[in-house]
Structure formats: C-alpha cells, structure tokens
C-alpha cells in the first residue's frame, strides 16, 4: 500500500496547474495562426462538386417511451464520461509533462557534462536545474510566438494578443515559482516533482 503524502500532493497539484496553464498558454499562442492553416488546407483540398442528397424529415407524433429511455441513458453516459475526463485529464497532462521533461533532461544532462560520470547527488541537482530551465522555456516560447503575430494580418488586435499572452505567461511563471518554492519549503525530492 502506498503512503499518501500531503506535501507531495500540494507540490503535484501546483505542478498540474502549471502544466494546464502551459497548455492554455500554448493554445492562445497558436490561435492567431489557425486561420492561415485553415486557408492552406482549403487550397490543398480539391473541391468535389457532388451535391449531398437531401431527405425530408417527417414527424410521426411524440417519441415512444423506449426512445425516451434510450435518450436518457445516452445523456447520462455522456455526462458520466465527461465528468471522468474532467477528473483524469489534468492528471494525465501533468504526468505526461513530467515524463517529457524527465526524458528531455536525460538527454541534455549527459551533453552538458560531456558524458562524464557525476556523483549521484550532483547529477540529481543538475537534472533538477535542467528541468526548471525546460519548464521556463516552455513558458517563454508561447510569448515569442505571440509576438510574431505582429507580422500577420489577424482579426484580433496585436495589443490584445500580447496582453492575454503576457497575463497567461505571468500566471504560468507564478505557478512554477509556487511549485518550486513549496517543493523546497516542504522538502519534496526534485525527482518526485511533476
């Protein structure tokens, strides 16, 4: 049986919020580029000039009891699946974010040390530092993408794009700072941080 650690939960919760904030930040940064991508897809797509068949819908009265039961069961199933996804989605994002940063640091640390053997404690400290830099990079790149929209013709004003991007970046950086501060204050191992 695994032991539940409140300290690890607090740090992991902040990490989950950080990754969700990063996801939101990246979505906002790529939003201005979507119309250009859609236009490119329309250019590449060949038009097909076949008209769709039309059918006339006729009403035969009120729905039967069986149809109502099936509709109610389908609605309940959709609500259940939605609640399950809303609960599992943030944790899945955080765990996959942790795996990606850990994997990236496992490639970067040997390159930094020129493949020399380090003591375990120094290697862990260097890995933790590299992961922080990776997380900072993940926060900064969407700001650069948003700043590049200055050269695009977009329907949203450049000022609005940058204000929202900066606000999201500040929130993401605050969450990262809170996670790292709580991890240090609560003495959570850096290898367990999401």
PDB file of N, CA and C in Angstrom, residues 13-29 89-90 93-94 138-139 142 164-176:
ATOM      1  N   UNK A  13      -0.074  19.134  -7.126  1.00  0.00           N
ATOM      2  CA  UNK A  13      -1.238  19.932  -7.523  1.00  0.00           C
ATOM      3  C   UNK A  13      -0.787  21.220  -8.205  1.00  0.00           C
ATOM      4  N   UNK A  14       0.228  21.867  -7.639  1.00  0.00           N
ATOM      5  CA  UNK A  14       0.759  23.079  -8.269  1.00  0.00           C
ATOM      6  C   UNK A  14       1.390  22.757  -9.618  1.00  0.00           C
ATOM      7  N   UNK A  15       2.037  21.599  -9.714  1.00  0.00           N
ATOM      8  CA  UNK A  15       2.600  21.173 -10.996  1.00  0.00           C
ATOM      9  C   UNK A  15       1.519  20.922 -12.028  1.00  0.00           C
ATOM     10  N   UNK A  16       0.415  20.324 -11.596  1.00  0.00           N
ATOM     11  CA  UNK A  16      -0.707  20.091 -12.507  1.00  0.00           C
ATOM     12  C   UNK A  16      -1.270  21.412 -13.002  1.00  0.00           C
ATOM     13  N   UNK A  17      -1.444  22.364 -12.101  1.00  0.00           N
ATOM     14  CA  UNK A  17      -1.921  23.689 -12.513  1.00  0.00           C
ATOM     15  C   UNK A  17      -0.935  24.360 -13.463  1.00  0.00           C
ATOM     16  N   UNK A  18       0.358  24.165 -13.219  1.00  0.00           N
ATOM     17  CA  UNK A  18       1.381  24.721 -14.108  1.00  0.00           C
ATOM     18  C   UNK A  18       1.242  24.159 -15.518  1.00  0.00           C
ATOM     19  N   UNK A  19       1.112  22.833 -15.630  1.00  0.00           N
ATOM     20  CA  UNK A  19       1.004  22.221 -16.956  1.00  0.00           C
ATOM     21  C   UNK A  19      -0.301  22.616 -17.653  1.00  0.00           C
ATOM     22  N   UNK A  20      -1.391  22.724 -16.901  1.00  0.00           N
ATOM     23  CA  UNK A  20      -2.647  23.186 -17.510  1.00  0.00           C
ATOM     24  C   UNK A  20      -2.518  24.627 -17.978  1.00  0.00           C
ATOM     25  N   UNK A  21      -1.844  25.451 -17.198  1.00  0.00           N
ATOM     26  CA  UNK A  21      -1.620  26.838 -17.596  1.00  0.00           C
ATOM     27  C   UNK A  21      -0.731  26.915 -18.835  1.00  0.00           C
ATOM     28  N   UNK A  22       0.269  26.035 -18.896  1.00  0.00           N
ATOM     29  CA  UNK A  22       1.128  25.977 -20.094  1.00  0.00           C
ATOM     30  C   UNK A  22       0.319  25.587 -21.322  1.00  0.00           C
ATOM     31  N   UNK A  23      -0.563  24.609 -21.148  1.00  0.00           N
ATOM     32  CA  UNK A  23      -1.410  24.182 -22.257  1.00  0.00           C
ATOM     33  C   UNK A  23      -2.278  25.338 -22.734  1.00  0.00           C
ATOM     34  N   UNK A  24      -2.869  26.062 -21.798  1.00  0.00           N
ATOM     35  CA  UNK A  24      -3.697  27.213 -22.159  1.00  0.00           C
ATOM     36  C   UNK A  24      -2.854  28.284 -22.854  1.00  0.00           C
ATOM     37  N   UNK A  25      -1.661  28.493 -22.370  1.00  0.00           N
ATOM     38  CA  UNK A  25      -0.759  29.480 -22.964  1.00  0.00           C
ATOM     39  C   UNK A  25      -0.401  29.095 -24.403  1.00  0.00           C
ATOM     40  N   UNK A  26      -0.095  27.826 -24.637  1.00  0.00           N
ATOM     41  CA  UNK A  26       0.232  27.362 -25.986  1.00  0.00           C
ATOM     42  C   UNK A  26      -0.982  27.445 -26.905  1.00  0.00           C
ATOM     43  N   UNK A  27      -2.151  27.140 -26.386  1.00  0.00           N
ATOM     44  CA  UNK A  27      -3.356  27.241 -27.216  1.00  0.00           C
ATOM     45  C   UNK A  27      -3.578  28.689 -27.642  1.00  0.00           C
ATOM     46  N   UNK A  28      -3.388  29.630 -26.722  1.00  0.00           N
ATOM     47  CA  UNK A  28      -3.565  31.038 -27.065  1.00  0.00           C
ATOM     48  C   UNK A  28      -2.503  31.481 -28.079  1.00  0.00           C
ATOM     49  N   UNK A  29      -1.280  30.991 -27.923  1.00  0.00           N
ATOM     50  CA  UNK A  29      -0.200  31.409 -28.824  1.00  0.00           C
ATOM     51  C   UNK A  29      -0.417  30.892 -30.240  1.00  0.00           C
ATOM     52  N   UNK A  89      -8.176  14.171 -16.915  1.00  0.00           N
ATOM     53  CA  UNK A  89      -7.430  14.953 -17.897  1.00  0.00           C
ATOM     54  C   UNK A  89      -6.285  15.758 -17.280  1.00  0.00           C
ATOM     55  N   UNK A  90      -6.511  16.531 -16.207  1.00  0.00           N
ATOM     56  CA  UNK A  90      -5.393  17.297 -15.642  1.00  0.00           C
ATOM     57  C   UNK A  90      -4.249  16.412 -15.142  1.00  0.00           C
ATOM     58  N   UNK A  93      -2.272  15.127 -18.111  1.00  0.00           N
ATOM     59  CA  UNK A  93      -1.418  16.176 -18.671  1.00  0.00           C
ATOM     60  C   UNK A  93      -0.181  16.366 -17.797  1.00  0.00           C
ATOM     61  N   UNK A  94      -0.378  16.405 -16.487  1.00  0.00           N
ATOM     62  CA  UNK A  94       0.751  16.616 -15.581  1.00  0.00           C
ATOM     63  C   UNK A  94       1.743  15.455 -15.652  1.00  0.00           C
ATOM     64  N   UNK A 138       9.399  26.346 -21.890  1.00  0.00           N
ATOM     65  CA  UNK A 138       8.023  26.046 -22.304  1.00  0.00           C
ATOM     66  C   UNK A 138       7.114  27.243 -22.029  1.00  0.00           C
ATOM     67  N   UNK A 139       7.466  28.046 -21.033  1.00  0.00           N
ATOM     68  CA  UNK A 139       6.677  29.255 -20.730  1.00  0.00           C
ATOM     69  C   UNK A 139       7.015  30.425 -21.648  1.00  0.00           C
ATOM     70  N   UNK A 142       5.776  30.439 -26.049  1.00  0.00           N
ATOM     71  CA  UNK A 142       4.488  30.985 -26.496  1.00  0.00           C
ATOM     72  C   UNK A 142       4.459  32.510 -26.553  1.00  0.00           C
ATOM     73  N   UNK A 164      -3.063  39.281 -23.348  1.00  0.00           N
ATOM     74  CA  UNK A 164      -3.504  37.960 -22.890  1.00  0.00           C
ATOM     75  C   UNK A 164      -2.317  37.010 -22.774  1.00  0.00           C
ATOM     76  N   UNK A 165      -1.410  37.044 -23.752  1.00  0.00           N
ATOM     77  CA  UNK A 165      -0.233  36.170 -23.706  1.00  0.00           C
ATOM     78  C   UNK A 165       0.642  36.492 -22.497  1.00  0.00           C
ATOM     79  N   UNK A 166       0.829  37.767 -22.205  1.00  0.00           N
ATOM     80  CA  UNK A 166       1.643  38.154 -21.051  1.00  0.00           C
ATOM     81  C   UNK A 166       0.966  37.762 -19.740  1.00  0.00           C
ATOM     82  N   UNK A 167      -0.342  37.934 -19.675  1.00  0.00           N
ATOM     83  CA  UNK A 167      -1.083  37.545 -18.471  1.00  0.00           C
ATOM     84  C   UNK A 167      -0.985  36.047 -18.230  1.00  0.00           C
ATOM     85  N   UNK A 168      -1.154  35.266 -19.293  1.00  0.00           N
ATOM     86  CA  UNK A 168      -1.035  33.817 -19.160  1.00  0.00           C
ATOM     87  C   UNK A 168       0.389  33.412 -18.773  1.00  0.00           C
ATOM     88  N   UNK A 169       1.373  34.083 -19.349  1.00  0.00           N
ATOM     89  CA  UNK A 169       2.770  33.760 -19.030  1.00  0.00           C
ATOM     90  C   UNK A 169       3.088  34.099 -17.573  1.00  0.00           C
ATOM     91  N   UNK A 170       2.601  35.225 -17.109  1.00  0.00           N
ATOM     92  CA  UNK A 170       2.834  35.605 -15.711  1.00  0.00           C
ATOM     93  C   UNK A 170       2.183  34.586 -14.775  1.00  0.00           C
ATOM     94  N   UNK A 171       0.955  34.185 -15.101  1.00  0.00           N
ATOM     95  CA  UNK A 171       0.284  33.176 -14.284  1.00  0.00           C
ATOM     96  C   UNK A 171       1.038  31.856 -14.281  1.00  0.00           C
ATOM     97  N   UNK A 172       1.521  31.445 -15.444  1.00  0.00           N
ATOM     98  CA  UNK A 172       2.278  30.191 -15.545  1.00  0.00           C
ATOM     99  C   UNK A 172       3.570  30.273 -14.755  1.00  0.00           C
ATOM    100  N   UNK A 173       4.273  31.385 -14.874  1.00  0.00           N
ATOM    101  CA  UNK A 173       5.524  31.551 -14.136  1.00  0.00           C
ATOM    102  C   UNK A 173       5.293  31.621 -12.633  1.00  0.00           C
ATOM    103  N   UNK A 174       4.187  32.243 -12.223  1.00  0.00           N
ATOM    104  CA  UNK A 174       3.861  32.271 -10.793  1.00  0.00           C
ATOM    105  C   UNK A 174       3.570  30.866 -10.270  1.00  0.00           C
ATOM    106  N   UNK A 175       2.874  30.067 -11.063  1.00  0.00           N
ATOM    107  CA  UNK A 175       2.605  28.689 -10.654  1.00  0.00           C
ATOM    108  C   UNK A 175       3.898  27.880 -10.564  1.00  0.00           C
ATOM    109  N   UNK A 176       4.794  28.084 -11.521  1.00  0.00           N
ATOM    110  CA  UNK A 176       6.080  27.392 -11.478  1.00  0.00           C
ATOM    111  C   UNK A 176       6.877  27.822 -10.251  1.00  0.00           C
TER     112      UNK A 176
END
